[in-house]
JSON list of C-alpha atoms in Angstrom, two decimals:
[
{"chain": "Z", "resi": 1, "resn": "MET", "atom": "CA", "xyz": [59.29, -0.71, 4.94]},
{"chain": "Z", "resi": 2, "resn": "ALA", "atom": "CA", "xyz": [56.29, -0.11, 2.85]},
{"chain": "Z", "resi": 3, "resn": "THR", "atom": "CA", "xyz": [54.10, -2.89, 1.54]},
{"chain": "Z", "resi": 4, "resn": "THR", "atom": "CA", "xyz": [53.62, -3.60, -1.85]},
{"chain": "Z", "resi": 5, "resn": "GLU", "atom": "CA", "xyz": [50.11, -1.89, -2.02]},
{"chain": "Z", "resi": 6, "resn": "GLU", "atom": "CA", "xyz": [51.48, 1.11, -0.26]},
{"chain": "Z", "resi": 7, "resn": "ARG", "atom": "CA", "xyz": [54.72, 1.09, -2.60]},
{"chain": "Z", "resi": 8, "resn": "ASP", "atom": "CA", "xyz": [52.58, 0.47, -6.02]},
{"chain": "Z", "resi": 9, "resn": "ILE", "atom": "CA", "xyz": [50.29, 3.61, -4.53]},
{"chain": "Z", "resi": 10, "resn": "ARG", "atom": "CA", "xyz": [53.22, 5.86, -4.15]},
{"chain": "Z", "resi": 11, "resn": "ASP", "atom": "CA", "xyz": [54.65, 4.75, -7.53]},
{"chain": "Z", "resi": 12, "resn": "THR", "atom": "CA", "xyz": [51.62, 5.81, -9.24]},
{"chain": "Z", "resi": 13, "resn": "GLN", "atom": "CA", "xyz": [50.86, 9.31, -7.40]},
{"chain": "Z", "resi": 14, "resn": "ASP", "atom": "CA", "xyz": [53.07, 11.32, -9.53]},
{"chain": "Z", "resi": 15, "resn": "GLU", "atom": "CA", "xyz": [51.79, 10.08, -13.01]},
{"chain": "Z", "resi": 16, "resn": "PRO", "atom": "CA", "xyz": [49.50, 11.85, -14.88]},
{"chain": "Z", "resi": 17, "resn": "ILE", "atom": "CA", "xyz": [46.05, 10.30, -15.09]},
{"chain": "Z", "resi": 18, "resn": "ASP", "atom": "CA", "xyz": [44.87, 9.79, -18.77]},
{"chain": "Z", "resi": 19, "resn": "ALA", "atom": "CA", "xyz": [41.13, 9.66, -19.95]},
{"chain": "Z", "resi": 20, "resn": "ASP", "atom": "CA", "xyz": [40.71, 5.95, -19.91]},
{"chain": "Z", "resi": 21, "resn": "MET", "atom": "CA", "xyz": [41.77, 5.68, -16.04]},
{"chain": "Z", "resi": 22, "resn": "ARG", "atom": "CA", "xyz": [39.54, 8.36, -15.42]},
{"chain": "Z", "resi": 23, "resn": "ALA", "atom": "CA", "xyz": [36.54, 6.91, -16.63]},
{"chain": "Z", "resi": 24, "resn": "GLN", "atom": "CA", "xyz": [37.51, 3.44, -15.30]},
{"chain": "Z", "resi": 25, "resn": "LEU", "atom": "CA", "xyz": [38.17, 5.51, -11.36]},
{"chain": "Z", "resi": 26, "resn": "ARG", "atom": "CA", "xyz": [34.55, 7.12, -12.42]},
{"chain": "Z", "resi": 27, "resn": "VAL", "atom": "CA", "xyz": [32.75, 3.81, -12.91]},
{"chain": "Z", "resi": 28, "resn": "GLN", "atom": "CA", "xyz": [34.46, 2.50, -9.96]},
{"chain": "Z", "resi": 29, "resn": "LEU", "atom": "CA", "xyz": [33.13, 5.56, -7.83]},
{"chain": "Z", "resi": 30, "resn": "LEU", "atom": "CA", "xyz": [29.90, 4.96, -9.08]},
{"chain": "Z", "resi": 31, "resn": "SER", "atom": "CA", "xyz": [29.69, 1.48, -8.47]},
{"chain": "Z", "resi": 32, "resn": "ALA", "atom": "CA", "xyz": [30.86, 1.94, -5.00]},
{"chain": "Z", "resi": 33, "resn": "ARG", "atom": "CA", "xyz": [28.32, 4.62, -4.59]},
{"chain": "Z", "resi": 34, "resn": "ASP", "atom": "CA", "xyz": [25.40, 2.58, -5.72]},
{"chain": "Z", "resi": 35, "resn": "ARG", "atom": "CA", "xyz": [26.35, -0.49, -3.41]},
{"chain": "Z", "resi": 36, "resn": "LEU", "atom": "CA", "xyz": [26.54, 1.96, -0.47]},
{"chain": "Z", "resi": 37, "resn": "HIS", "atom": "CA", "xyz": [23.38, 3.38, -1.37]},
{"chain": "Z", "resi": 38, "resn": "GLU", "atom": "CA", "xyz": [21.65, 0.15, -1.68]},
{"chain": "Z", "resi": 39, "resn": "GLU", "atom": "CA", "xyz": [23.28, -0.98, 1.98]},
{"chain": "Z", "resi": 40, "resn": "LEU", "atom": "CA", "xyz": [21.59, 2.21, 3.44]},
{"chain": "Z", "resi": 41, "resn": "ARG", "atom": "CA", "xyz": [18.34, 1.13, 2.06]},
{"chain": "Z", "resi": 42, "resn": "ARG", "atom": "CA", "xyz": [18.62, -2.24, 3.13]},
{"chain": "Z", "resi": 43, "resn": "GLU", "atom": "CA", "xyz": [19.55, -1.10, 6.74]},
{"chain": "Z", "resi": 44, "resn": "ASN", "atom": "CA", "xyz": [16.72, 1.27, 6.68]},
{"chain": "Z", "resi": 45, "resn": "ALA", "atom": "CA", "xyz": [14.01, -1.37, 5.65]},
{"chain": "Z", "resi": 46, "resn": "GLU", "atom": "CA", "xyz": [15.68, -3.77, 7.88]},
{"chain": "Z", "resi": 47, "resn": "ARG", "atom": "CA", "xyz": [15.53, -1.50, 10.80]},
{"chain": "Z", "resi": 48, "resn": "ALA", "atom": "CA", "xyz": [11.53, -0.23, 9.98]},
{"chain": "Z", "resi": 49, "resn": "ASP", "atom": "CA", "xyz": [10.83, -4.06, 10.39]},
{"chain": "Z", "resi": 50, "resn": "SER", "atom": "CA", "xyz": [12.43, -4.37, 13.59]},
{"chain": "Z", "resi": 51, "resn": "ASP", "atom": "CA", "xyz": [10.99, -1.35, 14.80]},
{"chain": "Z", "resi": 52, "resn": "SER", "atom": "CA", "xyz": [7.36, -2.23, 13.76]},
{"chain": "Z", "resi": 53, "resn": "GLY", "atom": "CA", "xyz": [7.71, -5.56, 15.86]},
{"chain": "Z", "resi": 54, "resn": "SER", "atom": "CA", "xyz": [8.97, -4.54, 18.87]},
{"chain": "Z", "resi": 55, "resn": "GLY", "atom": "CA", "xyz": [7.26, -3.84, 21.90]},
{"chain": "Z", "resi": 56, "resn": "LEU", "atom": "CA", "xyz": [4.34, -6.61, 20.93]},
{"chain": "Z", "resi": 57, "resn": "SER", "atom": "CA", "xyz": [4.70, -8.81, 23.90]},
{"chain": "Z", "resi": 58, "resn": "GLY", "atom": "CA", "xyz": [4.86, -6.15, 26.31]},
{"chain": "Z", "resi": 59, "resn": "ALA", "atom": "CA", "xyz": [7.20, -8.27, 28.54]},
{"chain": "Z", "resi": 60, "resn": "VAL", "atom": "CA", "xyz": [10.44, -6.84, 29.82]},
{"chain": "Z", "resi": 61, "resn": "PRO", "atom": "CA", "xyz": [13.18, -7.91, 28.39]},
{"chain": "Z", "resi": 62, "resn": "ASP", "atom": "CA", "xyz": [15.98, -10.29, 29.88]},
{"chain": "Z", "resi": 63, "resn": "PRO", "atom": "CA", "xyz": [18.83, -8.01, 30.85]},
{"chain": "Z", "resi": 64, "resn": "GLY", "atom": "CA", "xyz": [21.35, -10.31, 28.74]},
{"chain": "Z", "resi": 65, "resn": "ASP", "atom": "CA", "xyz": [18.83, -10.03, 25.47]},
{"chain": "Z", "resi": 66, "resn": "ALA", "atom": "CA", "xyz": [18.56, -6.42, 25.94]},
{"chain": "Z", "resi": 67, "resn": "SER", "atom": "CA", "xyz": [22.36, -6.17, 26.26]},
{"chain": "Z", "resi": 68, "resn": "VAL", "atom": "CA", "xyz": [22.53, -8.27, 23.06]},
{"chain": "Z", "resi": 69, "resn": "ALA", "atom": "CA", "xyz": [19.98, -5.84, 21.19]},
{"chain": "Z", "resi": 70, "resn": "SER", "atom": "CA", "xyz": [21.67, -2.49, 22.50]},
{"chain": "Z", "resi": 71, "resn": "GLU", "atom": "CA", "xyz": [25.15, -3.88, 21.03]},
{"chain": "Z", "resi": 72, "resn": "GLN", "atom": "CA", "xyz": [23.55, -4.96, 17.76]},
{"chain": "Z", "resi": 73, "resn": "THR", "atom": "CA", "xyz": [21.93, -1.46, 17.48]},
{"chain": "Z", "resi": 74, "resn": "ASP", "atom": "CA", "xyz": [25.31, 0.09, 18.20]},
{"chain": "Z", "resi": 75, "resn": "LEU", "atom": "CA", "xyz": [27.08, -1.78, 15.60]},
{"chain": "Z", "resi": 76, "resn": "ARG", "atom": "CA", "xyz": [24.40, -1.01, 13.00]},
{"chain": "Z", "resi": 77, "resn": "HIS", "atom": "CA", "xyz": [24.58, 2.54, 13.71]},
{"chain": "Z", "resi": 78, "resn": "ALA", "atom": "CA", "xyz": [28.58, 2.00, 13.26]},
{"chain": "Z", "resi": 79, "resn": "GLN", "atom": "CA", "xyz": [27.68, 0.72, 10.04]},
{"chain": "Z", "resi": 80, "resn": "ILE", "atom": "CA", "xyz": [25.61, 3.07, 8.57]},
{"chain": "Z", "resi": 81, "resn": "GLY", "atom": "CA", "xyz": [28.10, 5.88, 10.02]},
{"chain": "Z", "resi": 82, "resn": "ARG", "atom": "CA", "xyz": [30.74, 4.08, 8.19]},
{"chain": "Z", "resi": 83, "resn": "ASP", "atom": "CA", "xyz": [28.77, 3.83, 4.78]},
{"chain": "Z", "resi": 84, "resn": "VAL", "atom": "CA", "xyz": [27.47, 7.76, 4.99]},
{"chain": "Z", "resi": 85, "resn": "ALA", "atom": "CA", "xyz": [31.18, 8.50, 5.53]},
{"chain": "Z", "resi": 86, "resn": "GLU", "atom": "CA", "xyz": [32.27, 6.64, 2.65]},
{"chain": "Z", "resi": 87, "resn": "LEU", "atom": "CA", "xyz": [29.68, 8.07, 0.27]},
{"chain": "Z", "resi": 88, "resn": "ARG", "atom": "CA", "xyz": [30.75, 11.49, 1.48]},
{"chain": "Z", "resi": 89, "resn": "GLN", "atom": "CA", "xyz": [34.26, 10.52, 0.37]},
{"chain": "Z", "resi": 90, "resn": "ILE", "atom": "CA", "xyz": [33.08, 9.72, -3.22]},
{"chain": "Z", "resi": 91, "resn": "ASP", "atom": "CA", "xyz": [31.17, 12.62, -3.68]},
{"chain": "Z", "resi": 92, "resn": "ALA", "atom": "CA", "xyz": [34.37, 14.64, -2.71]},
{"chain": "Z", "resi": 93, "resn": "ALA", "atom": "CA", "xyz": [36.37, 12.45, -5.01]},
{"chain": "Z", "resi": 94, "resn": "GLN", "atom": "CA", "xyz": [34.01, 13.11, -7.84]},
{"chain": "Z", "resi": 95, "resn": "SER", "atom": "CA", "xyz": [33.93, 16.91, -7.43]},
{"chain": "Z", "resi": 96, "resn": "PHE", "atom": "CA", "xyz": [37.77, 16.97, -7.05]},
{"chain": "Z", "resi": 97, "resn": "PRO", "atom": "CA", "xyz": [39.27, 18.37, -10.38]},
{"chain": "Z", "resi": 98, "resn": "ILE", "atom": "CA", "xyz": [41.82, 15.73, -12.07]},
{"chain": "Z", "resi": 99, "resn": "GLN", "atom": "CA", "xyz": [44.03, 17.37, -14.58]},
{"chain": "Z", "resi": 100, "resn": "VAL", "atom": "CA", "xyz": [44.83, 15.21, -17.31]}
]
């Protein structure tokens, strides 16, 4: 059985998109794109800050600390990959011709 959200989406798929709906969707896409660009800028700045501070002490990190740092790096990379994929989807959606 479909959830309410899935049913709502399927119920509206065959409905024509009018100019007002198209404008609303465009605003939502542009807003999402701006938010993702800002997240990527922030992540890049944070990475630059953390990279500039690494290696100052010269000490070999504790294996547990190294493991946590590696996991945090992997998570950050996954988040960036997700954001980039979403940006690509937004760009594709914007170039998709919508018949009104």
